[in-house]
Amino acid sequence: MSAVSDQAVWENLPSFFLTDTQWLDQIYNRLNPVFQTLQDIVFKRPLICATVTIAFGYIVWYWVFIVRKPVVYGGSGRLRHHLLTHCPIFTDFYWPTCWAVNRHVSTITRAAFQRQPDMKYERQTLTLPDGGELALDWAVCESIKPNSPIFLILPGLTGNCYLNYILHFVQDGLSKGYRPVVFNQRGTGGFPLKTPRLYSATNTEDLECVVESINSLYPGTPILATGVSLGGIILTRYLSRHGSHSKISAAITISTPMEPFSSKKSLETKWFNKRVYIDFLVQRLRVIIEDNVHVLERHPSVDRGRMRRISSLSEFDDVITAPTFGYSSSTEYYADASLTKRLNDIKVPYLCLMSSDDPFAPLEHYPTTEFNSNSNTILILTKHGGHFGFLEGLYPRGSTWMNRVTQQYLDAMKIFMKI
């Protein structure tokens, strides 16, 4: 085939491409007012122009750098396939609240502004073998059926049944046909100490008593549990300790630090973490101490003077937690509280939801290898979310992304365990 010259091509084009320029004039006449308006905005209203430019740039940045799908580790085989099939949230994009993508804004906003759902409880007093007492708060709702599975909720450090995030978890359980119950640790939930002992990340005795009590009230009823932060550490410890004999059928933990030493370093060496999170938690711990000082001082290893001057979490653990649970120091206590080496002992479905920007749990210490080596454990890791913040929507006062995760997991476990 012979080549066609450029001149021949141009000669065969429609004539209006070469001679008729009226269409160009028409386009110019239509666009000129638009260009004139933009010029007026740029030179006469620079504030509007700058605002629009910044907003557009922020939207592009949010789309490109913030919106991500969660990363899934572990759970090879049947459990992983089941959850990815029945929990579409794990394969969808997570859209954090656009003005609260920062780890601290997400964490603080959820804690300070999340709405508190109305909830009625029936309180059960549980007496423990050492004479101590704690409170179990059972949700009261007409939707609960006699055969509803149990949803056991373990709050974080100093948490109780009245906090907004706990109330939302109770609501999650009710919406999925469960019977929610909140495990208030000793000295919390308005319940005074009876013995000179609070709770620790390494001790599961109280949780074991709670599970036994639930089984006696509802024999044969499956128990699914969720633990947040410290509650998640205790729950994970229980599951690893009991293995295939666990009386908790499945679990989900949220924002659970796996390595206490790295959490301590992150919280106590970074200025913002220390001035905000540590000071807030220490203030709440001091309230518990003051309310129960006459009981705690009965322990022979507790220094009453130091107890009243606690200024950090590690000092609290040195003065109260370590001596009351048989440790020589907080260092020995933290070493024993590590969860990384215990994940392989979990023999029931276990989901851990974490954010890579959690100020309580540095990313470099996430045990992804250990999760991948156990078919019963799954780690869902988001890029943003803070410490059980996980906000979504422009006005995040209601349920959060972690609540949607919880709801889908509860549904999936019903099918998985044929409840």
Short mmCIF file of C-alpha atoms in Angstrom, two decimals:
data_model
loop_
_atom_site.label_atom_id
_atom_site.label_comp_id
_atom_site.label_asym_id
_atom_site.label_seq_id
_atom_site.Cartn_x
_atom_site.Cartn_y
_atom_site.Cartn_z
CA MET A 1 0.00 0.00 0.00
CA SER A 2 1.44 3.35 -0.99
CA ALA A 3 1.91 6.07 1.59
CA VAL A 4 -0.50 9.02 1.53
CA SER A 5 1.13 12.43 1.54
CA ASP A 6 0.30 15.04 4.20
CA GLN A 7 -0.94 17.35 1.45
CA ALA A 8 -3.44 14.73 0.25
CA VAL A 9 -4.77 14.30 3.76
CA TRP A 10 -5.37 17.98 4.25
CA GLU A 11 -6.98 18.25 0.82
CA ASN A 12 -9.54 15.57 1.77
CA LEU A 13 -10.62 17.20 5.08
CA PRO A 14 -14.00 18.97 5.15
CA SER A 15 -13.68 22.52 4.00
CA PHE A 16 -14.94 24.07 7.25
CA PHE A 17 -11.80 22.83 9.04
CA LEU A 18 -9.75 25.06 6.81
CA THR A 19 -11.88 28.03 5.95
CA ASP A 20 -14.93 28.32 8.23
CA THR A 21 -13.97 29.81 11.61
CA GLN A 22 -17.43 30.83 12.74
CA TRP A 23 -17.70 27.82 15.09
CA LEU A 24 -14.55 28.99 16.85
CA ASP A 25 -16.07 32.43 17.30
CA GLN A 26 -19.21 30.88 18.75
CA ILE A 27 -17.23 28.85 21.31
CA TYR A 28 -15.20 31.90 22.27
CA ASN A 29 -18.33 34.00 22.70
CA ARG A 30 -19.87 31.36 24.96
CA LEU A 31 -16.76 30.84 27.13
CA ASN A 32 -15.66 34.45 27.35
CA PRO A 33 -18.18 35.37 30.11
CA VAL A 34 -17.02 32.34 32.09
CA PHE A 35 -13.39 33.38 31.78
CA GLN A 36 -14.32 36.96 32.67
CA THR A 37 -16.17 35.77 35.79
CA LEU A 38 -13.21 33.62 36.88
CA GLN A 39 -10.90 36.58 36.33
CA ASP A 40 -13.13 38.78 38.47
CA ILE A 41 -13.15 36.15 41.24
CA VAL A 42 -9.37 35.77 41.17
CA PHE A 43 -8.62 39.49 41.27
CA LYS A 44 -11.66 40.90 43.05
CA ARG A 45 -12.49 38.05 45.45
CA PRO A 46 -9.19 36.39 46.30
CA LEU A 47 -10.51 34.90 49.55
CA ILE A 48 -13.19 32.91 47.69
CA CYS A 49 -10.63 31.80 45.14
CA ALA A 50 -8.20 30.67 47.81
CA THR A 51 -10.94 28.82 49.70
CA VAL A 52 -12.10 26.95 46.61
CA THR A 53 -8.52 26.08 45.67
CA ILE A 54 -7.72 24.78 49.16
CA ALA A 55 -10.96 22.80 49.33
CA PHE A 56 -10.30 21.20 45.96
CA GLY A 57 -6.74 20.40 46.96
CA TYR A 58 -7.92 18.86 50.24
CA ILE A 59 -10.47 16.69 48.43
CA VAL A 60 -7.79 15.41 46.07
CA TRP A 61 -5.41 14.77 48.99
CA TYR A 62 -8.14 12.95 50.95
CA TRP A 63 -9.03 10.79 47.94
CA VAL A 64 -5.43 9.92 47.07
CA PHE A 65 -3.80 9.54 50.49
CA ILE A 66 -6.53 8.85 53.08
CA VAL A 67 -9.21 6.58 51.62
CA ARG A 68 -7.97 3.00 51.76
CA LYS A 69 -9.26 -0.53 52.07
CA PRO A 70 -8.27 -2.25 55.33
CA VAL A 71 -5.45 -4.77 55.14
CA VAL A 72 -6.33 -8.30 56.25
CA TYR A 73 -3.77 -10.56 57.93
CA GLY A 74 -4.10 -14.16 59.09
CA GLY A 75 -7.04 -16.52 59.28
CA SER A 76 -5.97 -18.66 56.34
CA GLY A 77 -8.59 -21.15 55.29
CA ARG A 78 -12.25 -21.45 56.26
CA LEU A 79 -12.49 -18.58 58.78
CA ARG A 80 -10.85 -16.02 56.50
CA HIS A 81 -12.99 -17.02 53.53
CA HIS A 82 -16.14 -16.91 55.65
CA LEU A 83 -15.44 -13.45 57.05
CA LEU A 84 -14.45 -11.95 53.70
CA THR A 85 -17.68 -13.37 52.27
CA HIS A 86 -20.04 -12.28 55.06
CA CYS A 87 -18.29 -9.07 56.16
CA PRO A 88 -18.15 -6.89 53.02
CA ILE A 89 -16.81 -4.03 55.12
CA PHE A 90 -13.41 -5.76 55.11
CA THR A 91 -13.08 -5.38 51.34
CA ASP A 92 -14.71 -1.95 51.01
CA PHE A 93 -12.95 1.40 51.27
CA TYR A 94 -12.92 3.01 54.70
CA TRP A 95 -13.82 6.70 54.40
CA PRO A 96 -12.77 8.39 57.66
CA THR A 97 -14.47 11.63 58.66
CA CYS A 98 -12.75 14.09 56.34
CA TRP A 99 -12.06 16.69 59.02
CA ALA A 100 -10.92 14.13 61.63
CA VAL A 101 -8.35 11.98 59.85
CA ASN A 102 -5.63 12.92 62.33
CA ARG A 103 -5.12 10.20 64.97
CA HIS A 104 -5.64 12.55 67.89
CA VAL A 105 -8.66 14.32 66.40
CA SER A 106 -10.29 10.96 65.69
CA THR A 107 -9.58 9.59 69.17
CA ILE A 108 -10.67 12.68 71.08
CA THR A 109 -13.70 13.49 68.92
CA ARG A 110 -15.18 10.03 69.39
CA ALA A 111 -14.62 10.14 73.14
CA ALA A 112 -15.93 13.67 73.64
CA PHE A 113 -18.79 14.01 71.16
CA GLN A 114 -20.24 10.59 70.41
CA ARG A 115 -23.91 10.45 71.31
CA GLN A 116 -25.00 8.25 74.22
CA PRO A 117 -27.88 5.92 73.29
CA ASP A 118 -30.59 5.38 75.87
CA MET A 119 -30.13 2.02 77.54
CA LYS A 120 -31.67 0.17 80.46
CA TYR A 121 -29.64 -2.29 82.52
CA GLU A 122 -30.35 -4.89 85.12
CA ARG A 123 -27.38 -5.14 87.46
CA GLN A 124 -26.02 -8.43 88.75
CA THR A 125 -23.59 -8.43 91.65
CA LEU A 126 -20.96 -11.13 91.30
CA THR A 127 -19.03 -12.18 94.41
CA LEU A 128 -15.53 -13.47 93.64
CA PRO A 129 -13.57 -16.24 95.42
CA ASP A 130 -11.34 -13.77 97.29
CA GLY A 131 -14.33 -11.83 98.64
CA GLY A 132 -14.19 -9.14 95.99
CA GLU A 133 -17.21 -8.01 94.03
CA LEU A 134 -17.91 -6.70 90.55
CA ALA A 135 -21.00 -5.73 88.57
CA LEU A 136 -22.44 -7.29 85.43
CA ASP A 137 -24.91 -5.03 83.68
CA TRP A 138 -27.41 -6.87 81.48
CA ALA A 139 -29.18 -4.92 78.76
CA VAL A 140 -32.95 -4.88 79.11
CA CYS A 141 -34.84 -4.97 75.82
CA GLU A 142 -38.01 -6.62 74.51
CA SER A 143 -36.16 -7.90 71.42
CA ILE A 144 -34.06 -10.31 73.52
CA LYS A 145 -35.27 -13.90 73.19
CA PRO A 146 -34.75 -16.77 75.67
CA ASN A 147 -32.25 -18.42 73.31
CA SER A 148 -30.39 -15.26 72.26
CA PRO A 149 -26.60 -15.75 72.26
CA ILE A 150 -24.62 -13.74 74.84
CA PHE A 151 -22.58 -10.71 73.80
CA LEU A 152 -20.04 -10.02 76.57
CA ILE A 153 -18.43 -6.57 76.52
CA LEU A 154 -15.14 -5.72 78.28
CA PRO A 155 -14.46 -1.94 78.53
CA GLY A 156 -11.04 -0.33 78.45
CA LEU A 157 -9.03 1.02 81.38
CA THR A 158 -11.37 2.76 83.88
CA GLY A 159 -14.28 2.10 81.49
CA ASN A 160 -17.78 1.09 82.55
CA CYS A 161 -21.27 0.38 81.22
CA TYR A 162 -22.23 4.06 81.04
CA LEU A 163 -19.60 5.27 78.54
CA ASN A 164 -20.76 6.17 75.02
CA TYR A 165 -18.69 3.57 73.16
CA ILE A 166 -19.91 0.79 75.46
CA LEU A 167 -23.52 1.84 75.00
CA HIS A 168 -23.04 1.66 71.23
CA PHE A 169 -21.61 -1.85 71.50
CA VAL A 170 -24.63 -2.85 73.58
CA GLN A 171 -26.82 -1.40 70.85
CA ASP A 172 -24.86 -3.38 68.23
CA GLY A 173 -25.52 -6.60 70.10
CA LEU A 174 -29.22 -5.90 70.47
CA SER A 175 -29.58 -5.05 66.78
CA LYS A 176 -28.16 -8.45 65.84
CA GLY A 177 -30.28 -10.54 68.19
CA TYR A 178 -27.78 -10.97 71.04
CA ARG A 179 -28.15 -10.56 74.81
CA PRO A 180 -25.51 -7.94 75.73
CA VAL A 181 -23.86 -7.86 79.14
CA VAL A 182 -21.16 -5.43 80.29
CA PHE A 183 -18.36 -6.69 82.52
CA ASN A 184 -17.46 -3.82 84.87
CA GLN A 185 -14.03 -4.45 86.34
CA ARG A 186 -13.50 -4.19 90.10
CA GLY A 187 -13.79 -0.65 91.36
CA THR A 188 -15.61 0.64 88.25
CA GLY A 189 -19.22 1.30 87.31
CA GLY A 190 -19.93 2.89 90.69
CA PHE A 191 -19.06 -0.36 92.46
CA PRO A 192 -16.62 -0.01 95.41
CA LEU A 193 -13.74 -2.36 96.09
CA LYS A 194 -14.22 -5.04 98.72
CA THR A 195 -10.63 -6.33 98.63
CA PRO A 196 -7.31 -4.52 98.02
CA ARG A 197 -7.07 -5.54 94.37
CA LEU A 198 -8.14 -3.89 91.12
CA TYR A 199 -7.42 -5.61 87.80
CA SER A 200 -4.49 -6.31 85.51
CA ALA A 201 -3.78 -7.19 81.90
CA THR A 202 -2.36 -10.55 82.89
CA ASN A 203 -5.04 -11.81 85.25
CA THR A 204 -8.06 -13.62 83.82
CA GLU A 205 -9.52 -14.97 87.05
CA ASP A 206 -12.32 -12.40 87.21
CA LEU A 207 -13.23 -13.01 83.56
CA GLU A 208 -13.31 -16.75 84.23
CA CYS A 209 -15.75 -16.16 87.10
CA VAL A 210 -17.89 -13.97 84.85
CA VAL A 211 -18.02 -16.66 82.15
CA GLU A 212 -18.91 -19.31 84.71
CA SER A 213 -21.70 -17.12 86.06
CA ILE A 214 -23.09 -16.56 82.56
CA ASN A 215 -22.99 -20.29 81.87
CA SER A 216 -24.88 -21.00 85.08
CA LEU A 217 -27.59 -18.50 84.14
CA TYR A 218 -27.82 -19.52 80.48
CA PRO A 219 -26.42 -23.04 80.17
CA GLY A 220 -25.44 -24.09 76.67
CA THR A 221 -25.82 -20.57 75.26
CA PRO A 222 -22.89 -19.43 73.06
CA ILE A 223 -20.87 -16.48 74.35
CA LEU A 224 -19.29 -14.01 71.94
CA ALA A 225 -17.13 -11.31 73.48
CA THR A 226 -15.59 -8.00 72.57
CA GLY A 227 -12.79 -6.23 74.42
CA VAL A 228 -11.57 -2.67 73.92
CA SER A 229 -8.00 -1.63 74.71
CA LEU A 230 -7.20 -3.14 78.15
CA GLY A 231 -10.40 -5.18 77.94
CA GLY A 232 -9.08 -6.62 74.69
CA ILE A 233 -5.78 -7.58 76.34
CA ILE A 234 -7.58 -9.46 79.12
CA LEU A 235 -9.90 -11.17 76.62
CA THR A 236 -6.98 -12.22 74.39
CA ARG A 237 -5.14 -13.54 77.42
CA TYR A 238 -8.17 -15.62 78.41
CA LEU A 239 -8.51 -17.11 74.91
CA SER A 240 -4.83 -18.01 74.70
CA ARG A 241 -4.85 -19.53 78.18
CA HIS A 242 -7.85 -21.75 77.57
CA GLY A 243 -7.23 -22.63 73.92
CA SER A 244 -9.71 -25.17 72.56
CA HIS A 245 -11.37 -25.36 76.01
CA SER A 246 -12.42 -21.70 75.92
CA LYS A 247 -16.01 -21.14 77.01
CA ILE A 248 -16.08 -18.00 74.89
CA SER A 249 -16.99 -19.15 71.39
CA ALA A 250 -15.64 -16.19 69.40
CA ALA A 251 -14.18 -12.76 70.05
CA ILE A 252 -13.41 -9.38 68.55
CA THR A 253 -10.88 -7.02 70.11
CA ILE A 254 -10.52 -3.37 69.19
CA SER A 255 -7.48 -1.11 69.58
CA THR A 256 -5.74 -3.70 71.74
CA PRO A 257 -2.03 -2.98 72.36
CA MET A 258 -0.10 -6.21 71.87
CA GLU A 259 3.19 -5.02 73.35
CA PRO A 260 2.94 -3.01 76.62
CA PHE A 261 6.53 -1.77 76.45
CA SER A 262 5.98 -0.10 73.07
CA SER A 263 2.70 1.38 74.31
CA LYS A 264 4.41 2.77 77.38
CA LYS A 265 7.14 4.36 75.25
CA SER A 266 4.62 5.90 72.86
CA LEU A 267 2.43 7.28 75.62
CA GLU A 268 5.06 8.51 78.07
CA THR A 269 7.75 9.91 75.76
CA LYS A 270 5.61 11.87 73.29
CA TRP A 271 4.49 15.22 74.63
CA PHE A 272 0.91 15.22 73.31
CA ASN A 273 0.24 11.64 74.38
CA LYS A 274 1.58 12.32 77.84
CA ARG A 275 -0.22 15.61 78.37
CA VAL A 276 -3.58 14.43 77.02
CA TYR A 277 -4.06 10.66 77.24
CA ILE A 278 -1.88 9.89 80.24
CA ASP A 279 -3.14 12.86 82.25
CA PHE A 280 -6.76 11.94 81.48
CA LEU A 281 -6.35 8.28 82.43
CA VAL A 282 -4.34 9.08 85.54
CA GLN A 283 -7.03 11.51 86.65
CA ARG A 284 -9.67 8.77 86.33
CA LEU A 285 -7.45 6.29 88.16
CA ARG A 286 -6.97 8.77 90.99
CA VAL A 287 -10.74 8.94 91.42
CA ILE A 288 -10.85 5.16 91.77
CA ILE A 289 -7.95 5.28 94.22
CA GLU A 290 -9.53 8.04 96.35
CA ASP A 291 -12.85 6.21 96.44
CA ASN A 292 -11.16 3.00 97.60
CA VAL A 293 -8.01 4.18 99.40
CA HIS A 294 -9.14 2.68 102.70
CA VAL A 295 -9.34 -0.74 101.02
CA LEU A 296 -6.20 -0.55 98.85
CA GLU A 297 -4.01 0.50 101.77
CA ARG A 298 -4.79 -2.80 103.47
CA HIS A 299 -2.50 -4.57 101.03
CA PRO A 300 0.93 -4.95 102.70
CA SER A 301 2.87 -4.17 99.51
CA VAL A 302 1.06 -0.98 98.56
CA ASP A 303 2.72 2.31 99.52
CA ARG A 304 -0.07 4.63 100.61
CA GLY A 305 2.02 7.78 100.21
CA ARG A 306 3.09 6.96 96.64
CA MET A 307 -0.43 5.80 95.82
CA ARG A 308 -1.76 9.33 96.29
CA ARG A 309 1.01 10.90 94.16
CA ILE A 310 0.68 8.77 91.02
CA SER A 311 1.38 10.79 87.86
CA SER A 312 1.74 8.17 85.10
CA LEU A 313 0.41 4.76 84.10
CA SER A 314 3.74 3.07 84.70
CA GLU A 315 3.86 4.59 88.19
CA PHE A 316 0.33 3.32 88.84
CA ASP A 317 1.44 -0.15 87.75
CA ASP A 318 4.57 0.07 89.90
CA VAL A 319 2.69 1.16 93.01
CA ILE A 320 -0.59 -0.78 92.73
CA THR A 321 -0.87 -3.28 89.86
CA ALA A 322 2.53 -5.01 90.16
CA PRO A 323 2.55 -5.58 93.96
CA THR A 324 -1.10 -6.65 94.16
CA PHE A 325 -0.62 -9.25 91.42
CA GLY A 326 2.71 -10.64 92.52
CA TYR A 327 5.16 -8.74 90.30
CA SER A 328 8.30 -7.06 91.56
CA SER A 329 7.92 -4.07 89.23
CA SER A 330 5.98 -2.72 86.27
CA THR A 331 8.83 -3.92 84.04
CA GLU A 332 8.23 -7.53 85.04
CA TYR A 333 4.49 -6.99 84.69
CA TYR A 334 4.75 -5.56 81.15
CA ALA A 335 7.02 -8.40 80.05
CA ASP A 336 4.42 -10.93 81.16
CA ALA A 337 1.57 -8.94 79.58
CA SER A 338 2.93 -9.25 76.04
CA LEU A 339 0.37 -10.87 73.73
CA THR A 340 2.52 -11.53 70.68
CA LYS A 341 3.83 -14.84 71.97
CA ARG A 342 0.33 -15.98 72.97
CA LEU A 343 -1.62 -15.51 69.74
CA ASN A 344 -0.77 -18.96 68.45
CA ASP A 345 -2.59 -20.54 71.42
CA ILE A 346 -5.98 -19.11 70.41
CA LYS A 347 -8.24 -21.86 69.08
CA VAL A 348 -11.56 -20.03 68.51
CA PRO A 349 -12.44 -17.36 65.91
CA TYR A 350 -10.63 -14.18 66.91
CA LEU A 351 -10.77 -10.85 65.10
CA CYS A 352 -8.54 -7.93 66.05
CA LEU A 353 -9.33 -4.46 64.68
CA MET A 354 -6.43 -2.00 64.77
CA SER A 355 -5.45 1.30 63.20
CA SER A 356 -1.90 1.93 62.03
CA ASP A 357 -2.03 5.43 63.54
CA ASP A 358 -3.15 4.30 67.01
CA PRO A 359 -1.21 6.47 69.52
CA PHE A 360 -1.43 3.64 72.09
CA ALA A 361 -0.01 0.93 69.81
CA PRO A 362 2.88 1.81 67.45
CA LEU A 363 2.65 0.19 64.01
CA GLU A 364 6.11 -1.36 64.08
CA HIS A 365 5.09 -3.72 66.87
CA TYR A 366 2.02 -5.28 65.25
CA PRO A 367 2.50 -9.08 65.22
CA THR A 368 1.42 -9.67 61.62
CA THR A 369 3.59 -12.78 61.36
CA GLU A 370 1.89 -14.35 64.38
CA PHE A 371 -1.56 -13.58 62.97
CA ASN A 372 -0.62 -15.16 59.65
CA SER A 373 0.59 -18.31 61.38
CA ASN A 374 -2.74 -19.04 63.12
CA SER A 375 -5.81 -19.93 61.05
CA ASN A 376 -8.07 -18.83 63.93
CA THR A 377 -6.82 -15.25 64.18
CA ILE A 378 -7.45 -12.33 61.83
CA LEU A 379 -6.04 -8.81 62.04
CA ILE A 380 -7.93 -6.01 60.27
CA LEU A 381 -5.59 -3.04 59.93
CA THR A 382 -6.77 0.38 58.76
CA LYS A 383 -4.59 3.33 57.84
CA HIS A 384 -6.54 5.74 60.04
CA GLY A 385 -8.81 5.47 63.06
CA GLY A 386 -6.79 6.46 66.13
CA HIS A 387 -7.43 4.67 69.42
CA PHE A 388 -10.92 3.19 68.94
CA GLY A 389 -12.00 6.32 67.07
CA PHE A 390 -12.80 4.96 63.59
CA LEU A 391 -15.08 7.88 62.75
CA GLU A 392 -17.01 8.11 59.49
CA GLY A 393 -19.48 10.59 58.03
CA LEU A 394 -19.44 14.38 58.22
CA TYR A 395 -21.22 14.51 61.59
CA PRO A 396 -19.90 11.48 63.49
CA ARG A 397 -21.98 11.51 66.65
CA GLY A 398 -23.61 8.13 66.17
CA SER A 399 -22.22 4.70 65.41
CA THR A 400 -18.70 4.49 64.03
CA TRP A 401 -16.96 2.29 61.49
CA MET A 402 -15.90 -0.09 64.29
CA ASN A 403 -19.58 -0.54 65.18
CA ARG A 404 -20.35 -1.59 61.61
CA VAL A 405 -17.43 -4.03 61.80
CA THR A 406 -18.83 -5.41 65.06
CA GLN A 407 -22.33 -5.81 63.65
CA GLN A 408 -21.16 -7.66 60.56
CA TYR A 409 -18.88 -9.88 62.64
CA LEU A 410 -21.74 -10.79 64.99
CA ASP A 411 -23.89 -11.73 62.00
CA ALA A 412 -21.05 -13.72 60.41
CA MET A 413 -20.38 -15.67 63.60
CA LYS A 414 -24.02 -16.70 63.85
CA ILE A 415 -23.67 -18.38 60.47
CA PHE A 416 -20.17 -19.71 61.12
CA MET A 417 -21.15 -21.37 64.40
CA LYS A 418 -24.70 -22.19 63.26
CA ILE A 419 -26.30 -20.36 66.17
#
